[in-house]
CSV table of C-alpha atoms in Angstrom, one decimal:
chain,number,residue,atom,x,y,z
A,1,MET,CA,-24.8,-62.4,-0.8
A,2,ALA,CA,-24.1,-61.1,-4.3
A,3,GLU,CA,-26.8,-58.5,-4.0
A,4,ARG,CA,-25.3,-57.3,-0.7
A,5,SER,CA,-21.8,-57.0,-2.3
A,6,ALA,CA,-23.3,-55.1,-5.2
A,7,GLY,CA,-25.0,-52.7,-2.8
A,8,THR,CA,-21.8,-52.2,-0.9
A,9,ARG,CA,-19.9,-51.4,-4.0
A,10,GLN,CA,-22.6,-48.9,-5.0
A,11,SER,CA,-22.4,-47.2,-1.6
A,12,ASP,CA,-18.6,-47.0,-2.0
A,13,ASP,CA,-19.1,-45.4,-5.4
A,14,TRP,CA,-21.5,-42.9,-4.0
A,15,LEU,CA,-19.2,-42.0,-1.2
A,16,ARG,CA,-16.2,-41.5,-3.5
A,17,ALA,CA,-18.4,-39.3,-5.7
A,18,VAL,CA,-19.5,-37.2,-2.8
A,19,GLU,CA,-15.9,-36.8,-1.5
A,20,ALA,CA,-14.5,-36.0,-4.9
A,21,ASN,CA,-17.2,-33.4,-5.7
A,22,LEU,CA,-17.5,-31.7,-2.3
A,23,GLY,CA,-13.9,-32.0,-1.2
A,24,VAL,CA,-14.7,-33.8,2.1
A,25,GLY,CA,-13.5,-36.8,3.9
A,26,PHE,CA,-14.8,-39.0,6.8
A,27,TRP,CA,-13.6,-40.9,9.8
A,28,SER,CA,-15.5,-43.1,12.1
A,29,TRP,CA,-14.6,-44.5,15.5
A,30,ASP,CA,-16.1,-47.9,16.5
A,31,ILE,CA,-16.5,-47.6,20.3
A,32,ALA,CA,-16.9,-51.3,21.0
A,33,ASN,CA,-13.9,-52.4,19.0
A,34,ALA,CA,-11.8,-49.3,19.4
A,35,ARG,CA,-11.2,-49.2,15.7
A,36,LEU,CA,-10.8,-46.2,13.4
A,37,HIS,CA,-11.9,-46.2,9.8
A,38,CYS,CA,-10.9,-43.4,7.4
A,39,SER,CA,-12.3,-42.7,3.9
A,40,ALA,CA,-10.2,-42.1,0.8
A,41,GLY,CA,-11.3,-38.4,1.0
A,42,LEU,CA,-9.7,-38.0,4.4
A,43,TYR,CA,-6.3,-39.3,3.0
A,44,ALA,CA,-6.7,-36.7,0.2
A,45,LEU,CA,-7.4,-33.8,2.6
A,46,ALA,CA,-4.3,-34.8,4.7
A,47,GLY,CA,-2.2,-35.1,1.6
A,48,ILE,CA,-1.2,-38.7,2.3
A,49,ASN,CA,-0.9,-41.6,-0.1
A,50,PRO,CA,-3.2,-44.4,1.4
A,51,ALA,CA,-1.1,-47.2,-0.1
A,52,GLY,CA,0.3,-49.4,2.7
A,53,LEU,CA,-0.7,-46.9,5.4
A,54,HIS,CA,-3.3,-47.2,8.0
A,55,LEU,CA,-4.2,-44.0,9.8
A,56,ASP,CA,-4.8,-43.7,13.5
A,57,LEU,CA,-6.0,-40.7,15.5
A,58,ALA,CA,-2.7,-40.1,17.1
A,59,PHE,CA,-1.0,-39.9,13.7
A,60,LEU,CA,-3.7,-37.7,12.2
A,61,GLU,CA,-3.2,-35.2,15.1
A,62,THR,CA,0.5,-34.9,14.4
A,63,LEU,CA,-0.5,-33.3,11.1
A,64,VAL,CA,-2.4,-30.6,13.0
A,65,HIS,CA,-0.8,-27.3,13.5
A,66,PRO,CA,0.8,-27.3,17.0
A,67,LYS,CA,-1.4,-24.5,18.2
A,68,ASP,CA,-4.6,-26.3,17.2
A,69,ARG,CA,-3.8,-29.8,18.5
A,70,LEU,CA,-5.8,-31.8,21.0
A,71,PRO,CA,-4.3,-34.3,23.4
A,72,VAL,CA,-4.5,-38.0,22.2
A,73,ASP,CA,-3.4,-39.8,25.3
A,74,ASP,CA,-6.5,-42.0,25.0
A,75,PRO,CA,-8.0,-42.5,21.5
A,76,HIS,CA,-11.5,-43.2,22.9
A,77,SER,CA,-11.5,-39.9,24.9
A,78,PHE,CA,-10.2,-38.1,21.9
A,79,ALA,CA,-13.0,-39.4,19.7
A,80,MET,CA,-15.6,-38.6,22.3
A,81,ASP,CA,-14.3,-35.1,23.1
A,82,ALA,CA,-17.1,-32.6,22.9
A,83,ARG,CA,-14.8,-30.3,20.9
A,84,GLN,CA,-15.0,-32.7,18.0
A,85,THR,CA,-18.7,-31.6,17.4
A,86,ASP,CA,-17.5,-28.6,15.5
A,87,ARG,CA,-13.8,-28.1,15.4
A,88,ARG,CA,-11.7,-25.8,13.1
A,89,PHE,CA,-8.0,-26.4,12.8
A,90,ARG,CA,-5.1,-26.1,10.5
A,91,VAL,CA,-3.1,-29.1,9.1
A,92,ILE,CA,0.4,-29.1,7.7
A,93,ARG,CA,0.5,-31.6,5.0
A,94,PRO,CA,3.7,-33.7,4.4
A,95,ASP,CA,4.5,-31.5,1.4
A,96,GLY,CA,4.5,-28.4,3.7
A,97,GLN,CA,1.1,-27.0,2.5
A,98,LEU,CA,-1.0,-25.4,5.2
A,99,ARG,CA,-4.8,-26.0,4.9
A,100,HIS,CA,-7.7,-25.0,7.1
A,101,LEU,CA,-10.1,-27.8,7.9
A,102,ARG,CA,-13.4,-28.1,9.7
A,103,SER,CA,-14.5,-31.3,11.6
A,104,GLU,CA,-18.1,-32.0,12.5
A,105,ALA,CA,-18.6,-35.1,14.6
A,106,GLN,CA,-21.8,-36.9,15.6
A,107,ARG,CA,-22.4,-39.8,17.9
A,108,LEU,CA,-24.6,-42.7,16.9
A,109,PHE,CA,-26.6,-44.7,19.5
A,110,ASP,CA,-28.2,-48.1,19.8
A,111,ARG,CA,-31.8,-48.7,20.8
A,112,GLU,CA,-30.8,-48.7,24.5
A,113,GLY,CA,-29.2,-45.2,24.2
A,114,ASN,CA,-25.6,-46.4,24.3
A,115,ALA,CA,-23.1,-44.6,22.0
A,116,THR,CA,-21.8,-47.1,19.5
A,117,ARG,CA,-19.9,-45.0,17.0
A,118,VAL,CA,-18.6,-41.5,16.3
A,119,VAL,CA,-18.7,-40.3,12.7
A,120,ALA,CA,-17.0,-37.1,11.6
A,121,VAL,CA,-17.1,-35.3,8.3
A,122,ILE,CA,-14.0,-33.2,7.5
A,123,SER,CA,-14.1,-30.4,5.0
A,124,ASP,CA,-11.5,-28.1,3.6
A,125,ILE,CA,-12.5,-24.5,4.3
A,126,THR,CA,-9.3,-22.8,3.2
A,127,GLU,CA,-10.7,-21.1,0.2
A,128,ILE,CA,-13.8,-20.0,2.1
A,129,LEU,CA,-11.7,-18.3,4.7
A,130,HIS,CA,-9.6,-16.7,2.0
A,131,LEU,CA,-12.7,-15.4,0.3
A,132,LYS,CA,-14.1,-14.1,3.6
A,133,GLY,CA,-10.8,-12.3,4.2
A,134,ARG,CA,-10.9,-10.7,0.8
A,135,LEU,CA,-14.5,-9.7,1.3
A,136,SER,CA,-13.7,-8.2,4.6
A,137,ASN,CA,-10.9,-6.2,3.1
A,138,THR,CA,-13.1,-5.0,0.3
A,139,ARG,CA,-15.8,-3.8,2.7
A,140,ALA,CA,-13.2,-2.1,4.8
A,141,LEU,CA,-11.8,-0.4,1.7
A,142,LEU,CA,-15.3,0.8,0.6
A,143,ASN,CA,-16.0,2.2,4.0
A,144,THR,CA,-12.6,4.0,3.9
A,145,VAL,CA,-13.3,5.4,0.5
A,146,SER,CA,-16.7,6.6,1.7
A,147,GLN,CA,-15.0,8.4,4.6
A,148,LEU,CA,-12.4,10.0,2.3
A,149,VAL,CA,-14.9,11.4,-0.2
A,150,GLY,CA,-17.6,12.1,2.4
A,151,ALA,CA,-20.4,10.1,0.8
A,152,VAL,CA,-22.5,6.9,1.1
A,153,LEU,CA,-21.8,4.1,-1.4
A,154,TRP,CA,-24.8,2.0,-2.0
A,155,VAL,CA,-26.3,-1.0,-3.9
A,156,ALA,CA,-30.0,-1.3,-4.6
A,157,ASP,CA,-32.2,-3.9,-6.4
A,158,ASP,CA,-34.7,-3.2,-9.2
A,159,GLU,CA,-37.4,-2.4,-6.6
A,160,GLY,CA,-35.3,0.3,-5.2
A,161,ARG,CA,-34.6,-1.6,-2.0
A,162,LEU,CA,-31.2,-0.8,-0.4
A,163,ILE,CA,-29.2,-4.0,-0.4
A,164,GLU,CA,-25.8,-2.7,0.8
A,165,HIS,CA,-24.4,0.5,1.9
A,166,PHE,CA,-20.9,1.7,3.0
A,167,GLY,CA,-20.4,4.8,5.2
A,168,SER,CA,-22.8,7.5,6.1
A,169,ASP,CA,-22.7,11.1,5.1
A,170,LEU,CA,-26.2,11.9,6.5
A,171,GLN,CA,-25.2,12.6,10.1
A,172,GLU,CA,-27.4,15.6,10.4
A,173,ALA,CA,-30.5,13.9,9.0
A,174,PRO,CA,-32.9,12.3,11.6
A,175,VAL,CA,-32.3,8.9,10.1
A,176,SER,CA,-29.5,7.7,7.9
A,177,PRO,CA,-30.2,5.3,5.0
A,178,GLY,CA,-28.0,2.7,6.6
A,179,ASN,CA,-30.3,2.2,9.5
A,180,ASP,CA,-33.6,1.9,7.7
A,181,PHE,CA,-34.1,2.9,4.1
A,182,ARG,CA,-37.9,3.3,4.5
A,183,GLN,CA,-37.4,5.7,7.4
A,184,TRP,CA,-34.8,7.6,5.3
A,185,ARG,CA,-37.4,8.0,2.6
A,186,ASP,CA,-39.6,9.6,5.3
A,187,SER,CA,-37.0,12.4,5.6
A,188,LEU,CA,-37.4,13.3,1.9
A,189,HIS,CA,-39.3,16.5,0.9
A,190,PRO,CA,-42.8,15.4,0.1
A,191,GLU,CA,-42.5,16.6,-3.5
A,192,ASP,CA,-39.3,14.6,-4.0
A,193,LEU,CA,-40.8,11.5,-2.4
A,194,GLN,CA,-43.7,11.7,-4.8
A,195,ARG,CA,-41.6,11.8,-8.0
A,196,MET,CA,-38.9,9.4,-6.9
A,197,PRO,CA,-40.9,6.1,-7.8
A,198,ASP,CA,-41.6,7.3,-11.3
A,199,LEU,CA,-38.0,8.3,-11.8
A,200,TRP,CA,-36.7,5.0,-10.6
A,201,ARG,CA,-39.1,3.0,-12.7
A,202,ASP,CA,-38.0,4.9,-15.8
A,203,VAL,CA,-34.3,4.3,-15.0
A,204,ILE,CA,-34.9,0.6,-14.4
A,205,ALA,CA,-37.0,0.1,-17.6
A,206,ASN,CA,-34.3,1.7,-19.8
A,207,ARG,CA,-31.2,0.7,-17.7
A,208,LYS,CA,-30.2,4.4,-17.7
A,209,PRO,CA,-27.9,6.1,-15.3
A,210,TYR,CA,-29.7,7.2,-12.1
A,211,SER,CA,-29.5,10.9,-11.1
A,212,PHE,CA,-31.6,12.4,-8.3
A,213,SER,CA,-31.1,15.4,-6.1
A,214,PRO,CA,-33.7,15.1,-3.4
A,215,ARG,CA,-34.1,17.4,-0.4
A,216,LEU,CA,-33.6,15.8,3.0
A,217,ARG,CA,-34.9,17.2,6.2
A,218,LEU,CA,-32.2,17.8,8.7
A,219,ALA,CA,-32.5,17.6,12.5
A,220,SER,CA,-33.0,21.4,12.5
A,221,GLY,CA,-36.1,20.9,10.3
A,222,GLU,CA,-34.6,22.6,7.3
A,223,TYR,CA,-34.1,20.8,4.0
A,224,GLU,CA,-30.8,20.3,2.2
A,225,ALA,CA,-30.2,18.9,-1.3
A,226,TYR,CA,-28.4,15.5,-1.5
A,227,HIS,CA,-27.0,14.3,-4.8
A,228,ILE,CA,-27.5,10.6,-5.7
A,229,GLU,CA,-25.9,9.0,-8.8
A,230,GLY,CA,-26.0,5.4,-9.8
A,231,LEU,CA,-25.3,3.0,-12.7
A,232,PRO,CA,-26.5,-0.5,-13.4
A,233,PHE,CA,-24.1,-3.4,-12.7
A,234,THR,CA,-22.7,-5.0,-15.8
A,235,ALA,CA,-24.0,-8.4,-16.9
A,236,ASP,CA,-20.7,-10.1,-16.3
A,237,ALA,CA,-20.8,-8.9,-12.7
A,238,THR,CA,-24.3,-10.2,-11.9
A,239,SER,CA,-27.3,-11.7,-13.6
A,240,ASP,CA,-29.6,-9.6,-11.4
A,241,LEU,CA,-30.5,-6.0,-12.1
A,242,TYR,CA,-28.6,-4.2,-9.4
A,243,TYR,CA,-27.6,-0.5,-9.3
A,244,GLY,CA,-24.6,0.8,-7.5
A,245,GLY,CA,-24.0,4.4,-6.7
A,246,ILE,CA,-23.0,7.3,-4.5
A,247,SER,CA,-24.9,9.8,-2.4
A,248,SER,CA,-23.4,13.0,-1.1
A,249,ARG,CA,-24.0,16.6,-0.2
A,250,ASN,CA,-21.2,17.4,-2.7
A,251,ALA,CA,-22.3,17.3,-6.3
A,252,ARG,CA,-18.7,17.5,-7.5
A,253,ILE,CA,-18.1,13.8,-6.8
A,254,SER,CA,-21.1,12.7,-8.8
A,255,THR,CA,-20.4,10.0,-11.3
A,256,SER,CA,-22.9,11.1,-13.8
A,257,ARG,CA,-22.6,14.8,-14.6
A,258,PRO,CA,-22.7,17.2,-17.5
A,259,THR,CA,-19.7,17.1,-19.7
A,260,SER,CA,-17.0,19.7,-19.6
A,261,ASP,CA,-18.0,20.9,-23.0
A,262,ASP,CA,-21.6,21.5,-21.8
A,263,LEU,CA,-20.3,23.4,-18.9
A,264,ALA,CA,-17.9,25.5,-20.9
A,265,SER,CA,-20.4,26.4,-23.7
A,266,LEU,CA,-23.7,26.9,-22.0
A,267,THR,CA,-24.3,30.6,-22.0
A,268,PRO,CA,-26.2,32.7,-19.4
A,269,ALA,CA,-28.9,33.2,-22.0
A,270,GLN,CA,-29.3,29.5,-22.5
A,271,VAL,CA,-29.7,28.9,-18.8
A,272,ARG,CA,-32.4,31.6,-18.8
A,273,ALA,CA,-34.0,29.8,-21.8
A,274,CYS,CA,-34.1,26.5,-19.9
A,275,ARG,CA,-35.6,28.1,-16.9
A,276,ALA,CA,-38.3,29.7,-19.1
A,277,LEU,CA,-39.1,26.4,-20.7
A,278,LEU,CA,-39.8,25.0,-17.2
A,279,ASP,CA,-41.7,28.1,-16.2
A,280,TRP,CA,-39.4,28.4,-13.2
A,281,THR,CA,-38.6,31.6,-11.3
A,282,ALA,CA,-35.1,32.2,-10.2
A,283,GLU,CA,-36.2,31.2,-6.7
A,284,THR,CA,-37.6,27.9,-8.0
A,285,LEU,CA,-34.3,27.1,-9.8
A,286,ALA,CA,-32.3,28.0,-6.7
A,287,HIS,CA,-34.5,25.8,-4.6
A,288,ASN,CA,-34.3,22.8,-6.9
A,289,ALA,CA,-30.5,23.1,-7.5
A,290,GLY,CA,-29.7,23.6,-3.8
A,291,ILE,CA,-28.0,27.0,-4.4
A,292,SER,CA,-28.8,30.6,-3.5
A,293,VAL,CA,-30.9,33.0,-5.6
A,294,SER,CA,-27.9,35.3,-5.8
A,295,THR,CA,-25.9,32.4,-7.4
A,296,VAL,CA,-28.6,31.9,-10.0
A,297,ARG,CA,-28.4,35.6,-10.8
A,298,ARG,CA,-24.6,35.4,-11.2
A,299,ILE,CA,-25.0,32.3,-13.5
A,300,GLU,CA,-27.5,34.1,-15.7
A,301,SER,CA,-25.3,37.2,-15.8
A,302,ALA,CA,-22.9,37.5,-18.7
A,303,ASP,CA,-20.5,39.5,-16.5
A,304,ALA,CA,-19.9,36.7,-13.9
A,305,PRO,CA,-18.0,33.7,-15.5
A,306,GLY,CA,-16.5,30.9,-13.5
A,307,GLN,CA,-19.7,29.4,-12.0
A,308,GLY,CA,-18.7,25.8,-13.0
A,309,ASP,CA,-19.7,24.0,-9.8
A,310,SER,CA,-23.0,25.9,-9.4
A,311,LEU,CA,-23.8,25.5,-13.1
A,312,ARG,CA,-23.4,21.7,-12.7
A,313,LEU,CA,-26.1,21.8,-10.0
A,314,VAL,CA,-28.3,23.9,-12.3
A,315,LEU,CA,-27.9,21.4,-15.1
A,316,LEU,CA,-28.7,18.5,-12.7
A,317,ALA,CA,-31.9,20.3,-11.7
A,318,PHE,CA,-32.9,20.8,-15.3
A,319,ARG,CA,-32.2,17.2,-16.1
A,320,GLU,CA,-34.3,16.0,-13.1
A,321,ALA,CA,-37.1,18.2,-14.2
A,322,GLY,CA,-37.2,16.4,-17.6
A,323,LEU,CA,-34.9,18.5,-19.7
A,324,THR,CA,-32.0,17.1,-21.7
A,325,VAL,CA,-29.4,19.7,-22.6
A,326,TRP,CA,-26.7,19.0,-25.2
A,327,HIS,CA,-24.8,20.4,-28.2
A,328,ASP,CA,-25.1,18.7,-31.6
A,329,GLU,CA,-22.2,18.0,-34.0
A,330,ARG,CA,-22.3,21.6,-35.2
A,331,GLY,CA,-22.1,22.9,-31.7
A,332,ARG,CA,-25.7,24.1,-31.6
A,333,PHE,CA,-27.5,24.3,-28.3
A,334,CYS,CA,-30.3,21.7,-28.0
A,335,VAL,CA,-32.9,21.0,-25.5
A,336,SER,CA,-35.4,18.1,-25.4
A,337,GLY,CA,-37.5,16.2,-22.9
A,338,LEU,CA,-40.7,18.3,-22.5
A,339,SER,CA,-43.8,17.4,-24.3
């Protein structure tokens, strides 16, 4: 008898620990004796002091929001109601606090198949619903921002797999990255597809900003440059190595771009020097930068200032080809990156 009492006390201790740590409560309905048993966790969820109070199903239902209540004309029918299997409802605690609860009930049977008891676990899902609401709002906001700037916002893992995306700015491409990233890669120009893995591996290994301007095949069969920029997530945001970024036809909304000083002080002669280092013709530079040959000629002409947006594309093309262009502390023009 003493062993049984010790085991019972231990079970009660376990139950209290489960309820306290998981924020749940239990009720059970004894069918043969028409008796209700409620755990201490259920009293806590209902916001009721259990001292001197014995709960019954009718009283519990009075705490439920009027729009979520079930009829309790017969406690047995109420306990056996199929809706108790998975029920979500709001309760208004005596202190006026509104909470969202979930009830999951299960029937227990004897060896002859007769139902003997209904046991329900009640959990507070208020914070989960609030979190889902905030997440839904965040996703809606990111999709709205994507539409406003005309770009795709994306999240990728360290293997380059697309984890999340918001919006789509690739309507003219045969397949958008939101549908199937592998198929989207199939729309890349073969040369860009070949160099993309090496670029991504280098970015991941050094946790560098990601910058890539591949050419995508449009429905017409022609190729158009898309500008992709990304940065690694900070360690306080996630322990996994994820990158977030933006993809667009418009290079002006890129997050990683040459500085204004670079744009202002890079001369036409220096642009020609970078092109010569790469052994590029004007046509090659125009192709890789996604601009026209005549624009390249204007950039390389001392008589045609004001080519800021096009010059940014040229610098992006140089950078993707392996050149790093900057000015030192004395303002001298410097180039590195080629062996």
